[in-house]
Amino acid sequence: VCLEPKRTDFVEMLLHHVVTVFVTIYSYWRGFSRVAVIIMLLLDPADVPLHLAKCCNYVSKASGVNTKKYWGCLADVLFAIFGIMFFITRLVMYGYVVW
């Protein structure tokens, strides 16, 4: 927590995470855990390539000239995978499940 420098959207992201934890706990208390699990299974997988791309970007900025291009390219590929997964899981599948 708070390992990165503070960004302009720090308060919004903190509020987002607090609300997410509250909604998860509330759904468990109200007996909607099956719904919460389905939503989390749909929304969370896209975050994996996003965070990997972020890590590759950090390594690219910290590495030498020889490997900088490799890590930057890998970050771009992972971000493209994130975009595809985001579209499929959050825009297509989530809408289908919720509807």
mmCIF file with all atom_site columns, C-alpha atoms in Angstrom:
data_model
loop_
_atom_site.group_PDB
_atom_site.id
_atom_site.type_symbol
_atom_site.label_atom_id
_atom_site.label_alt_id
_atom_site.label_comp_id
_atom_site.label_asym_id
_atom_site.label_entity_id
_atom_site.label_seq_id
_atom_site.pdbx_PDB_ins_code
_atom_site.Cartn_x
_atom_site.Cartn_y
_atom_site.Cartn_z
_atom_site.occupancy
_atom_site.B_iso_or_equiv
_atom_site.pdbx_formal_charge
_atom_site.auth_seq_id
_atom_site.auth_comp_id
_atom_site.auth_asym_id
_atom_site.auth_atom_id
_atom_site.pdbx_PDB_model_num
ATOM 1  C CA . VAL A 1 1  ? 0.000   0.000   0.000   1.00 0.00 ? 1  VAL A CA 1
ATOM 2  C CA . CYS A 1 2  ? 1.218   3.458   -0.915  1.00 0.00 ? 2  CYS A CA 1
ATOM 3  C CA . LEU A 1 3  ? 4.450   2.192   -2.514  1.00 0.00 ? 3  LEU A CA 1
ATOM 4  C CA . GLU A 1 4  ? 4.016   4.408   -5.553  1.00 0.00 ? 4  GLU A CA 1
ATOM 5  C CA . PRO A 1 5  ? 4.054   8.181   -5.561  1.00 0.00 ? 5  PRO A CA 1
ATOM 6  C CA . LYS A 1 6  ? 0.664   9.762   -4.925  1.00 0.00 ? 6  LYS A CA 1
ATOM 7  C CA . ARG A 1 7  ? -1.274  10.371  -8.104  1.00 0.00 ? 7  ARG A CA 1
ATOM 8  C CA . THR A 1 8  ? -4.005  12.894  -8.775  1.00 0.00 ? 8  THR A CA 1
ATOM 9  C CA . ASP A 1 9  ? -6.704  10.219  -8.489  1.00 0.00 ? 9  ASP A CA 1
ATOM 10 C CA . PHE A 1 10 ? -5.498  8.808   -5.145  1.00 0.00 ? 10 PHE A CA 1
ATOM 11 C CA . VAL A 1 11 ? -8.678  9.732   -3.245  1.00 0.00 ? 11 VAL A CA 1
ATOM 12 C CA . GLU A 1 12 ? -10.925 8.305   -5.968  1.00 0.00 ? 12 GLU A CA 1
ATOM 13 C CA . MET A 1 13 ? -9.029  5.018   -6.082  1.00 0.00 ? 13 MET A CA 1
ATOM 14 C CA . LEU A 1 14 ? -9.047  4.748   -2.294  1.00 0.00 ? 14 LEU A CA 1
ATOM 15 C CA . LEU A 1 15 ? -12.796 5.357   -2.258  1.00 0.00 ? 15 LEU A CA 1
ATOM 16 C CA . HIS A 1 16 ? -13.233 2.780   -5.042  1.00 0.00 ? 16 HIS A CA 1
ATOM 17 C CA . HIS A 1 17 ? -11.422 0.113   -3.029  1.00 0.00 ? 17 HIS A CA 1
ATOM 18 C CA . VAL A 1 18 ? -13.259 0.930   0.214   1.00 0.00 ? 18 VAL A CA 1
ATOM 19 C CA . VAL A 1 19 ? -16.624 0.689   -1.570  1.00 0.00 ? 19 VAL A CA 1
ATOM 20 C CA . THR A 1 20 ? -15.590 -2.589  -3.223  1.00 0.00 ? 20 THR A CA 1
ATOM 21 C CA . VAL A 1 21 ? -14.706 -4.130  0.122   1.00 0.00 ? 21 VAL A CA 1
ATOM 22 C CA . PHE A 1 22 ? -17.972 -2.861  1.618   1.00 0.00 ? 22 PHE A CA 1
ATOM 23 C CA . VAL A 1 23 ? -20.069 -4.255  -1.251  1.00 0.00 ? 23 VAL A CA 1
ATOM 24 C CA . THR A 1 24 ? -18.305 -7.619  -0.986  1.00 0.00 ? 24 THR A CA 1
ATOM 25 C CA . ILE A 1 25 ? -18.910 -7.853  2.769   1.00 0.00 ? 25 ILE A CA 1
ATOM 26 C CA . TYR A 1 26 ? -22.500 -6.621  2.418   1.00 0.00 ? 26 TYR A CA 1
ATOM 27 C CA . SER A 1 27 ? -23.281 -9.189  -0.285  1.00 0.00 ? 27 SER A CA 1
ATOM 28 C CA . TYR A 1 28 ? -21.973 -11.926 2.018   1.00 0.00 ? 28 TYR A CA 1
ATOM 29 C CA . TRP A 1 29 ? -24.101 -10.669 4.934   1.00 0.00 ? 29 TRP A CA 1
ATOM 30 C CA . ARG A 1 30 ? -27.227 -10.506 2.769   1.00 0.00 ? 30 ARG A CA 1
ATOM 31 C CA . GLY A 1 31 ? -26.716 -13.961 1.283   1.00 0.00 ? 31 GLY A CA 1
ATOM 32 C CA . PHE A 1 32 ? -25.767 -12.793 -2.214  1.00 0.00 ? 32 PHE A CA 1
ATOM 33 C CA . SER A 1 33 ? -22.373 -14.464 -2.174  1.00 0.00 ? 33 SER A CA 1
ATOM 34 C CA . ARG A 1 34 ? -23.134 -16.468 -5.331  1.00 0.00 ? 34 ARG A CA 1
ATOM 35 C CA . VAL A 1 35 ? -23.830 -13.265 -7.225  1.00 0.00 ? 35 VAL A CA 1
ATOM 36 C CA . ALA A 1 36 ? -20.702 -11.622 -5.822  1.00 0.00 ? 36 ALA A CA 1
ATOM 37 C CA . VAL A 1 37 ? -18.540 -14.584 -6.820  1.00 0.00 ? 37 VAL A CA 1
ATOM 38 C CA . ILE A 1 38 ? -19.859 -14.548 -10.390 1.00 0.00 ? 38 ILE A CA 1
ATOM 39 C CA . ILE A 1 39 ? -19.237 -10.823 -10.703 1.00 0.00 ? 39 ILE A CA 1
ATOM 40 C CA . MET A 1 40 ? -15.717 -11.136 -9.281  1.00 0.00 ? 40 MET A CA 1
ATOM 41 C CA . LEU A 1 41 ? -14.941 -14.060 -11.587 1.00 0.00 ? 41 LEU A CA 1
ATOM 42 C CA . LEU A 1 42 ? -15.988 -11.929 -14.540 1.00 0.00 ? 42 LEU A CA 1
ATOM 43 C CA . LEU A 1 43 ? -14.315 -8.677  -13.533 1.00 0.00 ? 43 LEU A CA 1
ATOM 44 C CA . ASP A 1 44 ? -11.011 -9.782  -12.000 1.00 0.00 ? 44 ASP A CA 1
ATOM 45 C CA . PRO A 1 45 ? -9.245  -11.808 -14.752 1.00 0.00 ? 45 PRO A CA 1
ATOM 46 C CA . ALA A 1 46 ? -8.621  -8.732  -16.909 1.00 0.00 ? 46 ALA A CA 1
ATOM 47 C CA . ASP A 1 47 ? -6.611  -7.153  -14.090 1.00 0.00 ? 47 ASP A CA 1
ATOM 48 C CA . VAL A 1 48 ? -3.830  -9.759  -14.333 1.00 0.00 ? 48 VAL A CA 1
ATOM 49 C CA . PRO A 1 49 ? -2.352  -8.668  -17.694 1.00 0.00 ? 49 PRO A CA 1
ATOM 50 C CA . LEU A 1 50 ? -2.868  -5.025  -16.702 1.00 0.00 ? 50 LEU A CA 1
ATOM 51 C CA . HIS A 1 51 ? -0.718  -5.396  -13.582 1.00 0.00 ? 51 HIS A CA 1
ATOM 52 C CA . LEU A 1 52 ? 1.863   -7.473  -15.462 1.00 0.00 ? 52 LEU A CA 1
ATOM 53 C CA . ALA A 1 53 ? 2.066   -4.736  -18.101 1.00 0.00 ? 53 ALA A CA 1
ATOM 54 C CA . LYS A 1 54 ? 2.549   -2.185  -15.338 1.00 0.00 ? 54 LYS A CA 1
ATOM 55 C CA . CYS A 1 55 ? 5.398   -4.252  -13.869 1.00 0.00 ? 55 CYS A CA 1
ATOM 56 C CA . CYS A 1 56 ? 7.014   -4.613  -17.303 1.00 0.00 ? 56 CYS A CA 1
ATOM 57 C CA . ASN A 1 57 ? 6.748   -0.866  -17.793 1.00 0.00 ? 57 ASN A CA 1
ATOM 58 C CA . TYR A 1 58 ? 8.495   -0.237  -14.466 1.00 0.00 ? 58 TYR A CA 1
ATOM 59 C CA . VAL A 1 59 ? 11.248  -2.720  -15.368 1.00 0.00 ? 59 VAL A CA 1
ATOM 60 C CA . SER A 1 60 ? 11.600  -1.049  -18.763 1.00 0.00 ? 60 SER A CA 1
ATOM 61 C CA . LYS A 1 61 ? 12.140  2.332   -17.125 1.00 0.00 ? 61 LYS A CA 1
ATOM 62 C CA . ALA A 1 62 ? 14.675  0.922   -14.651 1.00 0.00 ? 62 ALA A CA 1
ATOM 63 C CA . SER A 1 63 ? 16.597  -1.361  -17.005 1.00 0.00 ? 63 SER A CA 1
ATOM 64 C CA . GLY A 1 64 ? 19.545  -0.679  -19.236 1.00 0.00 ? 64 GLY A CA 1
ATOM 65 C CA . VAL A 1 65 ? 19.474  0.171   -22.912 1.00 0.00 ? 65 VAL A CA 1
ATOM 66 C CA . ASN A 1 66 ? 19.791  -3.464  -24.050 1.00 0.00 ? 66 ASN A CA 1
ATOM 67 C CA . THR A 1 67 ? 16.624  -4.768  -22.394 1.00 0.00 ? 67 THR A CA 1
ATOM 68 C CA . LYS A 1 68 ? 14.535  -1.583  -22.349 1.00 0.00 ? 68 LYS A CA 1
ATOM 69 C CA . LYS A 1 69 ? 12.998  -2.297  -25.760 1.00 0.00 ? 69 LYS A CA 1
ATOM 70 C CA . TYR A 1 70 ? 12.097  -5.882  -24.811 1.00 0.00 ? 70 TYR A CA 1
ATOM 71 C CA . TRP A 1 71 ? 10.276  -4.927  -21.596 1.00 0.00 ? 71 TRP A CA 1
ATOM 72 C CA . GLY A 1 72 ? 8.497   -2.024  -23.305 1.00 0.00 ? 72 GLY A CA 1
ATOM 73 C CA . CYS A 1 73 ? 7.290   -4.298  -26.118 1.00 0.00 ? 73 CYS A CA 1
ATOM 74 C CA . LEU A 1 74 ? 6.144   -6.920  -23.614 1.00 0.00 ? 74 LEU A CA 1
ATOM 75 C CA . ALA A 1 75 ? 4.258   -4.230  -21.693 1.00 0.00 ? 75 ALA A CA 1
ATOM 76 C CA . ASP A 1 76 ? 2.496   -3.164  -24.906 1.00 0.00 ? 76 ASP A CA 1
ATOM 77 C CA . VAL A 1 77 ? 1.507   -6.753  -25.736 1.00 0.00 ? 77 VAL A CA 1
ATOM 78 C CA . LEU A 1 78 ? 0.185   -7.339  -22.222 1.00 0.00 ? 78 LEU A CA 1
ATOM 79 C CA . PHE A 1 79 ? -1.785  -4.098  -22.369 1.00 0.00 ? 79 PHE A CA 1
ATOM 80 C CA . ALA A 1 80 ? -3.334  -5.225  -25.668 1.00 0.00 ? 80 ALA A CA 1
ATOM 81 C CA . ILE A 1 81 ? -4.286  -8.536  -24.031 1.00 0.00 ? 81 ILE A CA 1
ATOM 82 C CA . PHE A 1 82 ? -5.815  -6.551  -21.168 1.00 0.00 ? 82 PHE A CA 1
ATOM 83 C CA . GLY A 1 83 ? -7.870  -4.522  -23.639 1.00 0.00 ? 83 GLY A CA 1
ATOM 84 C CA . ILE A 1 84 ? -9.219  -7.644  -25.305 1.00 0.00 ? 84 ILE A CA 1
ATOM 85 C CA . MET A 1 85 ? -9.982  -9.340  -21.989 1.00 0.00 ? 85 MET A CA 1
ATOM 86 C CA . PHE A 1 86 ? -11.598 -6.154  -20.666 1.00 0.00 ? 86 PHE A CA 1
ATOM 87 C CA . PHE A 1 87 ? -13.893 -5.983  -23.664 1.00 0.00 ? 87 PHE A CA 1
ATOM 88 C CA . ILE A 1 88 ? -14.855 -9.671  -23.486 1.00 0.00 ? 88 ILE A CA 1
ATOM 89 C CA . THR A 1 89 ? -15.296 -10.044 -19.729 1.00 0.00 ? 89 THR A CA 1
ATOM 90 C CA . ARG A 1 90 ? -16.566 -6.635  -18.637 1.00 0.00 ? 90 ARG A CA 1
ATOM 91 C CA . LEU A 1 91 ? -18.516 -5.432  -21.636 1.00 0.00 ? 91 LEU A CA 1
ATOM 92 C CA . VAL A 1 92 ? -19.799 -8.610  -23.304 1.00 0.00 ? 92 VAL A CA 1
ATOM 93 C CA . MET A 1 93 ? -19.975 -11.372 -20.682 1.00 0.00 ? 93 MET A CA 1
ATOM 94 C CA . TYR A 1 94 ? -20.939 -9.131  -17.747 1.00 0.00 ? 94 TYR A CA 1
ATOM 95 C CA . GLY A 1 95 ? -23.807 -7.625  -19.709 1.00 0.00 ? 95 GLY A CA 1
ATOM 96 C CA . TYR A 1 96 ? -24.977 -11.088 -20.697 1.00 0.00 ? 96 TYR A CA 1
ATOM 97 C CA . VAL A 1 97 ? -24.869 -12.403 -17.108 1.00 0.00 ? 97 VAL A CA 1
ATOM 98 C CA . VAL A 1 98 ? -26.518 -9.338  -15.583 1.00 0.00 ? 98 VAL A CA 1
ATOM 99 C CA . TRP A 1 99 ? -29.247 -9.122  -18.235 1.00 0.00 ? 99 TRP A CA 1
#
